[in-house]
Amino acid sequence: MAFADSCSRPAGSSKGEAAPEGTRKYLLGGNWKSNGTVASCEKIIADFNAAGPIPANAEVVIGVPFIHIPICLQSLRSDIEIAAQNCSLTGTGAYTGEVTASQLKDLGVTWVILGHSERREGFGMAGEDSELVAKKTKMALSEGLKVMLCIGEKKEEREAGTTMDVCAEQLKPCAEILSKEDWANVSIAYEPVWAIGTGLTATPEMAQETHANIRQWMVDNVGADVADAVRIQYGGSMKGANAEGLLSQPDIDGGLIGGASLTLDFFKCINAVP
């Protein structure tokens, strides 16, 4: 029995109509990154628990630091799933400091964020390349986790017109190693690196163009059926003030939201779902 099964989380509530069968359900992911104390986590949980109903055509997931996963599984409303922000390439064993996909699954975590630009770049340590991200993704899926797979270009790559070259290079190892069945449990989070934490945001039209190109790449390299079903989230400084315009685009199926997910502005993003 997973740890989460022994927890009595408060019930959530929903509003509106569920996504029609055969259509993509919106996916609103939060990423708390390495932020928060026990006290601040308790405050966010209390705020989110009192924030009212979630649209029935939206799935909501919060990526929290490893140390705050248990308190979220115990106290956060049950209609918000819990994600880890990383998992190891390995199974259990002599891998000091690593947290495995199987351990996360055993705890009751359902999602993991992989390939985030901050981890690809590294912070005082070597960054993770696309082959490593693909192998981690396969490992996480094999243990029953769902994956938010992050891709995206830097400012100089956008200006050089190589956005899709970069995204394709990051997707290619996953396309080579994942089965079509695997993709049913993967979302693609497109995060223009130049827009993360900078206050800059792609216009809805810019974001839509890249999302449509990513979907077409999936048609050409994985299959039209997978491309039509896979959800593509926008991960470049989505917040309450711009969420409605972004989520109105036909190929933007949600968001991976950083700073705003640490406040009630996250629910403004959630409630912007069409």
Tab-separated table of C-alpha atoms in Angstrom:
chain	number	residue	atom	x	y	z
A	1	MET	CA	0.000	0.000	0.000
A	2	ALA	CA	1.347	3.418	-0.936
A	3	PHE	CA	1.869	5.950	1.870
A	4	ALA	CA	-0.742	8.169	0.207
A	5	ASP	CA	-3.384	5.456	0.589
A	6	SER	CA	-3.197	5.816	4.351
A	7	CYS	CA	-3.719	9.590	4.220
A	8	SER	CA	-7.112	11.284	4.588
A	9	ARG	CA	-6.797	14.218	2.232
A	10	PRO	CA	-9.632	16.745	2.076
A	11	ALA	CA	-11.915	16.320	-0.898
A	12	GLY	CA	-11.762	18.778	-3.746
A	13	SER	CA	-14.621	19.977	-5.910
A	14	SER	CA	-15.214	20.539	-9.596
A	15	LYS	CA	-17.282	22.768	-11.833
A	16	GLY	CA	-18.364	22.779	-15.459
A	17	GLU	CA	-18.357	19.991	-17.993
A	18	ALA	CA	-15.730	17.262	-18.331
A	19	ALA	CA	-13.607	17.180	-21.457
A	20	PRO	CA	-15.502	15.363	-24.239
A	21	GLU	CA	-14.321	11.847	-24.936
A	22	GLY	CA	-11.465	11.785	-27.405
A	23	THR	CA	-10.322	15.342	-26.670
A	24	ARG	CA	-7.298	16.490	-24.705
A	25	LYS	CA	-7.948	17.387	-21.057
A	26	TYR	CA	-6.103	20.515	-19.945
A	27	LEU	CA	-3.082	19.873	-17.715
A	28	LEU	CA	-2.120	22.611	-15.275
A	29	GLY	CA	1.161	21.802	-13.573
A	30	GLY	CA	2.832	23.807	-10.838
A	31	ASN	CA	6.549	23.726	-10.102
A	32	TRP	CA	7.567	24.966	-6.678
A	33	LYS	CA	11.254	24.359	-7.497
A	34	SER	CA	13.511	24.556	-4.397
A	35	ASN	CA	11.216	26.890	-2.508
A	36	GLY	CA	9.337	26.718	0.747
A	37	THR	CA	9.506	25.834	4.411
A	38	VAL	CA	7.137	23.588	6.316
A	39	ALA	CA	5.277	26.699	7.479
A	40	SER	CA	4.979	28.239	4.007
A	41	CYS	CA	3.939	24.887	2.562
A	42	GLU	CA	1.168	24.601	5.144
A	43	LYS	CA	-0.005	28.110	4.210
A	44	ILE	CA	-0.128	27.325	0.473
A	45	ILE	CA	-1.982	24.068	1.160
A	46	ALA	CA	-4.575	25.894	3.275
A	47	ASP	CA	-5.014	28.533	0.558
A	48	PHE	CA	-5.394	25.954	-2.214
A	49	ASN	CA	-7.796	23.828	-0.170
A	50	ALA	CA	-10.063	26.874	0.205
A	51	ALA	CA	-9.689	28.107	-3.373
A	52	GLY	CA	-12.922	26.673	-4.721
A	53	PRO	CA	-13.751	24.207	-7.485
A	54	ILE	CA	-11.433	23.129	-10.291
A	55	PRO	CA	-12.808	22.976	-13.853
A	56	ALA	CA	-13.874	19.428	-14.706
A	57	ASN	CA	-11.958	19.607	-17.997
A	58	ALA	CA	-8.654	20.259	-16.219
A	59	GLU	CA	-6.131	18.030	-14.455
A	60	VAL	CA	-4.029	19.794	-11.815
A	61	VAL	CA	-0.623	18.629	-10.559
A	62	ILE	CA	1.891	20.298	-8.238
A	63	GLY	CA	5.620	19.508	-8.426
A	64	VAL	CA	6.998	19.960	-4.925
A	65	PRO	CA	10.446	19.501	-3.344
A	66	PHE	CA	11.114	15.938	-2.191
A	67	ILE	CA	10.957	16.926	1.487
A	68	HIS	CA	7.468	18.432	1.115
A	69	ILE	CA	5.894	15.502	-0.733
A	70	PRO	CA	4.620	13.784	2.468
A	71	ILE	CA	2.884	16.874	3.871
A	72	CYS	CA	1.198	17.491	0.521
A	73	LEU	CA	0.066	13.873	0.300
A	74	GLN	CA	-1.363	14.174	3.803
A	75	SER	CA	-3.020	17.587	3.621
A	76	LEU	CA	-3.526	18.927	0.088
A	77	ARG	CA	-6.955	18.540	-1.500
A	78	SER	CA	-7.359	15.222	-3.259
A	79	ASP	CA	-8.096	16.682	-6.714
A	80	ILE	CA	-4.553	18.060	-7.001
A	81	GLU	CA	-2.010	15.357	-7.815
A	82	ILE	CA	1.561	15.423	-6.535
A	83	ALA	CA	4.636	15.372	-8.751
A	84	ALA	CA	8.318	15.098	-7.966
A	85	GLN	CA	10.693	17.469	-9.748
A	86	ASN	CA	13.232	14.779	-10.617
A	87	CYS	CA	13.955	11.084	-10.210
A	88	SER	CA	17.047	8.977	-10.613
A	89	LEU	CA	18.149	6.968	-13.619
A	90	THR	CA	18.620	3.926	-11.395
A	91	GLY	CA	16.552	1.526	-9.391
A	92	THR	CA	17.117	1.185	-5.656
A	93	GLY	CA	20.576	0.323	-4.400
A	94	ALA	CA	23.927	1.910	-3.593
A	95	TYR	CA	23.216	5.314	-5.150
A	96	THR	CA	23.742	7.785	-2.320
A	97	GLY	CA	21.500	10.827	-2.517
A	98	GLU	CA	19.278	9.545	-5.312
A	99	VAL	CA	15.491	9.151	-5.152
A	100	THR	CA	14.128	6.468	-7.455
A	101	ALA	CA	10.936	6.365	-9.488
A	102	SER	CA	9.846	3.238	-7.612
A	103	GLN	CA	10.264	5.014	-4.257
A	104	LEU	CA	8.175	7.926	-5.486
A	105	LYS	CA	5.474	5.570	-6.725
A	106	ASP	CA	5.533	3.731	-3.385
A	107	LEU	CA	4.998	7.051	-1.596
A	108	GLY	CA	1.961	7.851	-3.698
A	109	VAL	CA	3.449	10.330	-6.184
A	110	THR	CA	1.830	10.067	-9.628
A	111	TRP	CA	3.900	12.439	-11.798
A	112	VAL	CA	7.513	13.553	-12.227
A	113	ILE	CA	8.943	16.578	-14.044
A	114	LEU	CA	11.949	15.614	-16.184
A	115	GLY	CA	14.254	17.565	-18.487
A	116	HIS	CA	13.553	20.958	-16.961
A	117	SER	CA	15.854	23.586	-18.457
A	118	GLU	CA	17.431	24.304	-15.077
A	119	ARG	CA	18.499	20.674	-14.795
A	120	ARG	CA	19.599	20.524	-18.445
A	121	GLU	CA	21.788	23.586	-17.846
A	122	GLY	CA	23.073	22.535	-14.421
A	123	PHE	CA	23.667	24.739	-11.404
A	124	GLY	CA	27.220	24.323	-10.200
A	125	MET	CA	27.228	20.803	-11.617
A	126	ALA	CA	27.048	19.105	-14.981
A	127	GLY	CA	23.709	19.481	-16.724
A	128	GLU	CA	21.564	16.607	-17.991
A	129	ASP	CA	21.704	15.896	-21.727
A	130	SER	CA	18.746	14.751	-23.806
A	131	GLU	CA	19.841	11.100	-23.842
A	132	LEU	CA	19.916	11.028	-20.037
A	133	VAL	CA	16.512	12.718	-19.862
A	134	ALA	CA	15.105	10.086	-22.241
A	135	LYS	CA	16.483	7.219	-20.139
A	136	LYS	CA	15.051	8.779	-16.955
A	137	THR	CA	11.715	9.171	-18.702
A	138	LYS	CA	11.685	5.513	-19.688
A	139	MET	CA	12.601	4.486	-16.140
A	140	ALA	CA	9.858	6.646	-14.610
A	141	LEU	CA	7.251	5.267	-17.001
A	142	SER	CA	8.342	1.698	-16.317
A	143	GLU	CA	7.656	2.261	-12.608
A	144	GLY	CA	4.163	3.637	-13.258
A	145	LEU	CA	4.796	7.380	-13.040
A	146	LYS	CA	3.536	9.900	-15.578
A	147	VAL	CA	6.061	12.378	-16.953
A	148	MET	CA	6.042	16.064	-17.796
A	149	LEU	CA	8.865	16.150	-20.349
A	150	CYS	CA	10.373	19.622	-20.644
A	151	ILE	CA	11.917	21.017	-23.816
A	152	GLY	CA	12.695	24.508	-25.068
A	153	GLU	CA	15.157	26.958	-26.537
A	154	LYS	CA	17.375	29.728	-25.162
A	155	LYS	CA	17.050	33.381	-26.197
A	156	GLU	CA	19.937	33.259	-28.667
A	157	GLU	CA	18.478	30.124	-30.264
A	158	ARG	CA	15.091	31.803	-30.677
A	159	GLU	CA	16.772	34.833	-32.245
A	160	ALA	CA	18.789	32.586	-34.574
A	161	GLY	CA	15.599	30.913	-35.782
A	162	THR	CA	16.592	27.474	-34.486
A	163	THR	CA	13.763	26.939	-31.968
A	164	MET	CA	12.458	23.757	-33.625
A	165	ASP	CA	15.959	22.418	-34.240
A	166	VAL	CA	16.546	22.621	-30.490
A	167	CYS	CA	13.159	21.125	-29.585
A	168	ALA	CA	13.629	18.312	-32.104
A	169	GLU	CA	17.082	17.483	-30.726
A	170	GLN	CA	15.607	17.269	-27.225
A	171	LEU	CA	12.638	15.129	-28.317
A	172	LYS	CA	14.530	12.748	-30.606
A	173	PRO	CA	16.060	10.481	-27.903
A	174	CYS	CA	12.612	10.037	-26.339
A	175	ALA	CA	11.064	9.244	-29.713
A	176	GLU	CA	13.706	6.561	-30.176
A	177	ILE	CA	13.300	4.906	-26.771
A	178	LEU	CA	9.579	5.268	-25.933
A	179	SER	CA	6.813	3.090	-27.309
A	180	LYS	CA	3.548	4.536	-28.556
A	181	GLU	CA	1.934	3.181	-25.400
A	182	ASP	CA	4.483	5.062	-23.277
A	183	TRP	CA	3.432	8.389	-24.813
A	184	ALA	CA	-0.044	8.004	-23.298
A	185	ASN	CA	1.581	8.857	-19.949
A	186	VAL	CA	3.796	11.708	-21.163
A	187	SER	CA	3.004	15.374	-21.579
A	188	ILE	CA	5.405	17.717	-23.358
A	189	ALA	CA	6.100	20.961	-21.516
A	190	TYR	CA	7.429	23.557	-23.956
A	191	GLU	CA	9.380	26.093	-21.925
A	192	PRO	CA	11.142	28.885	-23.813
A	193	VAL	CA	14.132	29.263	-21.508
A	194	TRP	CA	14.321	33.009	-22.131
A	195	ALA	CA	10.864	33.407	-20.594
A	196	ILE	CA	11.404	31.431	-17.383
A	197	GLY	CA	11.567	33.674	-14.334
A	198	THR	CA	12.360	36.714	-16.473
A	199	GLY	CA	8.874	38.163	-16.716
A	200	LEU	CA	9.104	37.785	-20.495
A	201	THR	CA	6.417	35.675	-22.119
A	202	ALA	CA	5.888	34.521	-25.659
A	203	THR	CA	2.737	36.011	-27.142
A	204	PRO	CA	-0.110	33.511	-27.473
A	205	GLU	CA	0.509	33.497	-31.217
A	206	MET	CA	4.246	32.813	-30.814
A	207	ALA	CA	3.575	30.027	-28.333
A	208	GLN	CA	0.875	28.517	-30.548
A	209	GLU	CA	3.215	28.468	-33.547
A	210	THR	CA	5.845	26.514	-31.635
A	211	HIS	CA	3.282	24.158	-30.087
A	212	ALA	CA	1.851	23.436	-33.549
A	213	ASN	CA	5.373	22.758	-34.851
A	214	ILE	CA	6.052	20.386	-31.960
A	215	ARG	CA	2.816	18.534	-32.658
A	216	GLN	CA	3.732	18.266	-36.345
A	217	TRP	CA	7.167	16.898	-35.371
A	218	MET	CA	5.376	14.260	-33.329
A	219	VAL	CA	3.210	13.403	-36.357
A	220	ASP	CA	6.309	12.961	-38.510
A	221	ASN	CA	8.459	11.101	-35.992
A	222	VAL	CA	6.130	9.202	-33.653
A	223	GLY	CA	2.707	9.021	-35.281
A	224	ALA	CA	-0.408	11.064	-35.954
A	225	ASP	CA	-2.388	9.224	-33.286
A	226	VAL	CA	0.152	10.019	-30.572
A	227	ALA	CA	0.564	13.597	-31.790
A	228	ASP	CA	-3.171	14.188	-31.630
A	229	ALA	CA	-3.459	12.794	-28.108
A	230	VAL	CA	-0.321	14.167	-26.435
A	231	ARG	CA	-0.785	17.243	-24.297
A	232	ILE	CA	1.626	20.136	-24.842
A	233	GLN	CA	1.889	22.547	-21.918
A	234	TYR	CA	3.285	26.060	-22.113
A	235	GLY	CA	5.994	26.682	-19.530
A	236	GLY	CA	7.242	30.233	-20.037
A	237	SER	CA	6.048	32.476	-17.173
A	238	MET	CA	2.343	31.661	-17.382
A	239	LYS	CA	0.405	33.560	-14.739
A	240	GLY	CA	-3.131	34.648	-14.072
A	241	ALA	CA	-2.769	37.773	-16.174
A	242	ASN	CA	-1.836	35.948	-19.395
A	243	ALA	CA	-3.226	32.440	-18.924
A	244	GLU	CA	-6.531	33.009	-20.706
A	245	GLY	CA	-4.879	34.163	-23.930
A	246	LEU	CA	-2.407	31.289	-23.920
A	247	LEU	CA	-4.936	28.587	-23.046
A	248	SER	CA	-7.284	29.744	-25.794
A	249	GLN	CA	-4.834	28.548	-28.451
A	250	PRO	CA	-5.697	25.223	-30.125
A	251	ASP	CA	-2.362	23.482	-29.467
A	252	ILE	CA	-1.752	24.787	-25.932
A	253	ASP	CA	-3.148	22.140	-23.606
A	254	GLY	CA	-2.169	23.624	-20.257
A	255	GLY	CA	0.782	25.123	-18.455
A	256	LEU	CA	3.809	24.293	-16.357
A	257	ILE	CA	3.753	27.191	-13.961
A	258	GLY	CA	6.601	28.297	-11.703
A	259	GLY	CA	6.350	31.372	-9.486
A	260	ALA	CA	2.593	31.753	-9.806
A	261	SER	CA	2.081	28.220	-8.452
A	262	LEU	CA	3.395	29.361	-5.071
A	263	THR	CA	0.433	31.726	-4.666
A	264	LEU	CA	-3.301	31.824	-5.296
A	265	ASP	CA	-2.482	33.201	-8.739
A	266	PHE	CA	-2.158	29.523	-9.656
A	267	PHE	CA	-5.920	29.218	-9.341
A	268	LYS	CA	-6.371	32.177	-11.675
A	269	CYS	CA	-4.448	30.104	-14.246
A	270	ILE	CA	-6.577	27.041	-13.486
A	271	ASN	CA	-9.797	29.035	-13.829
A	272	ALA	CA	-8.626	30.455	-17.166
A	273	VAL	CA	-9.189	27.042	-18.770
A	274	PRO	CA	-11.769	27.496	-21.549
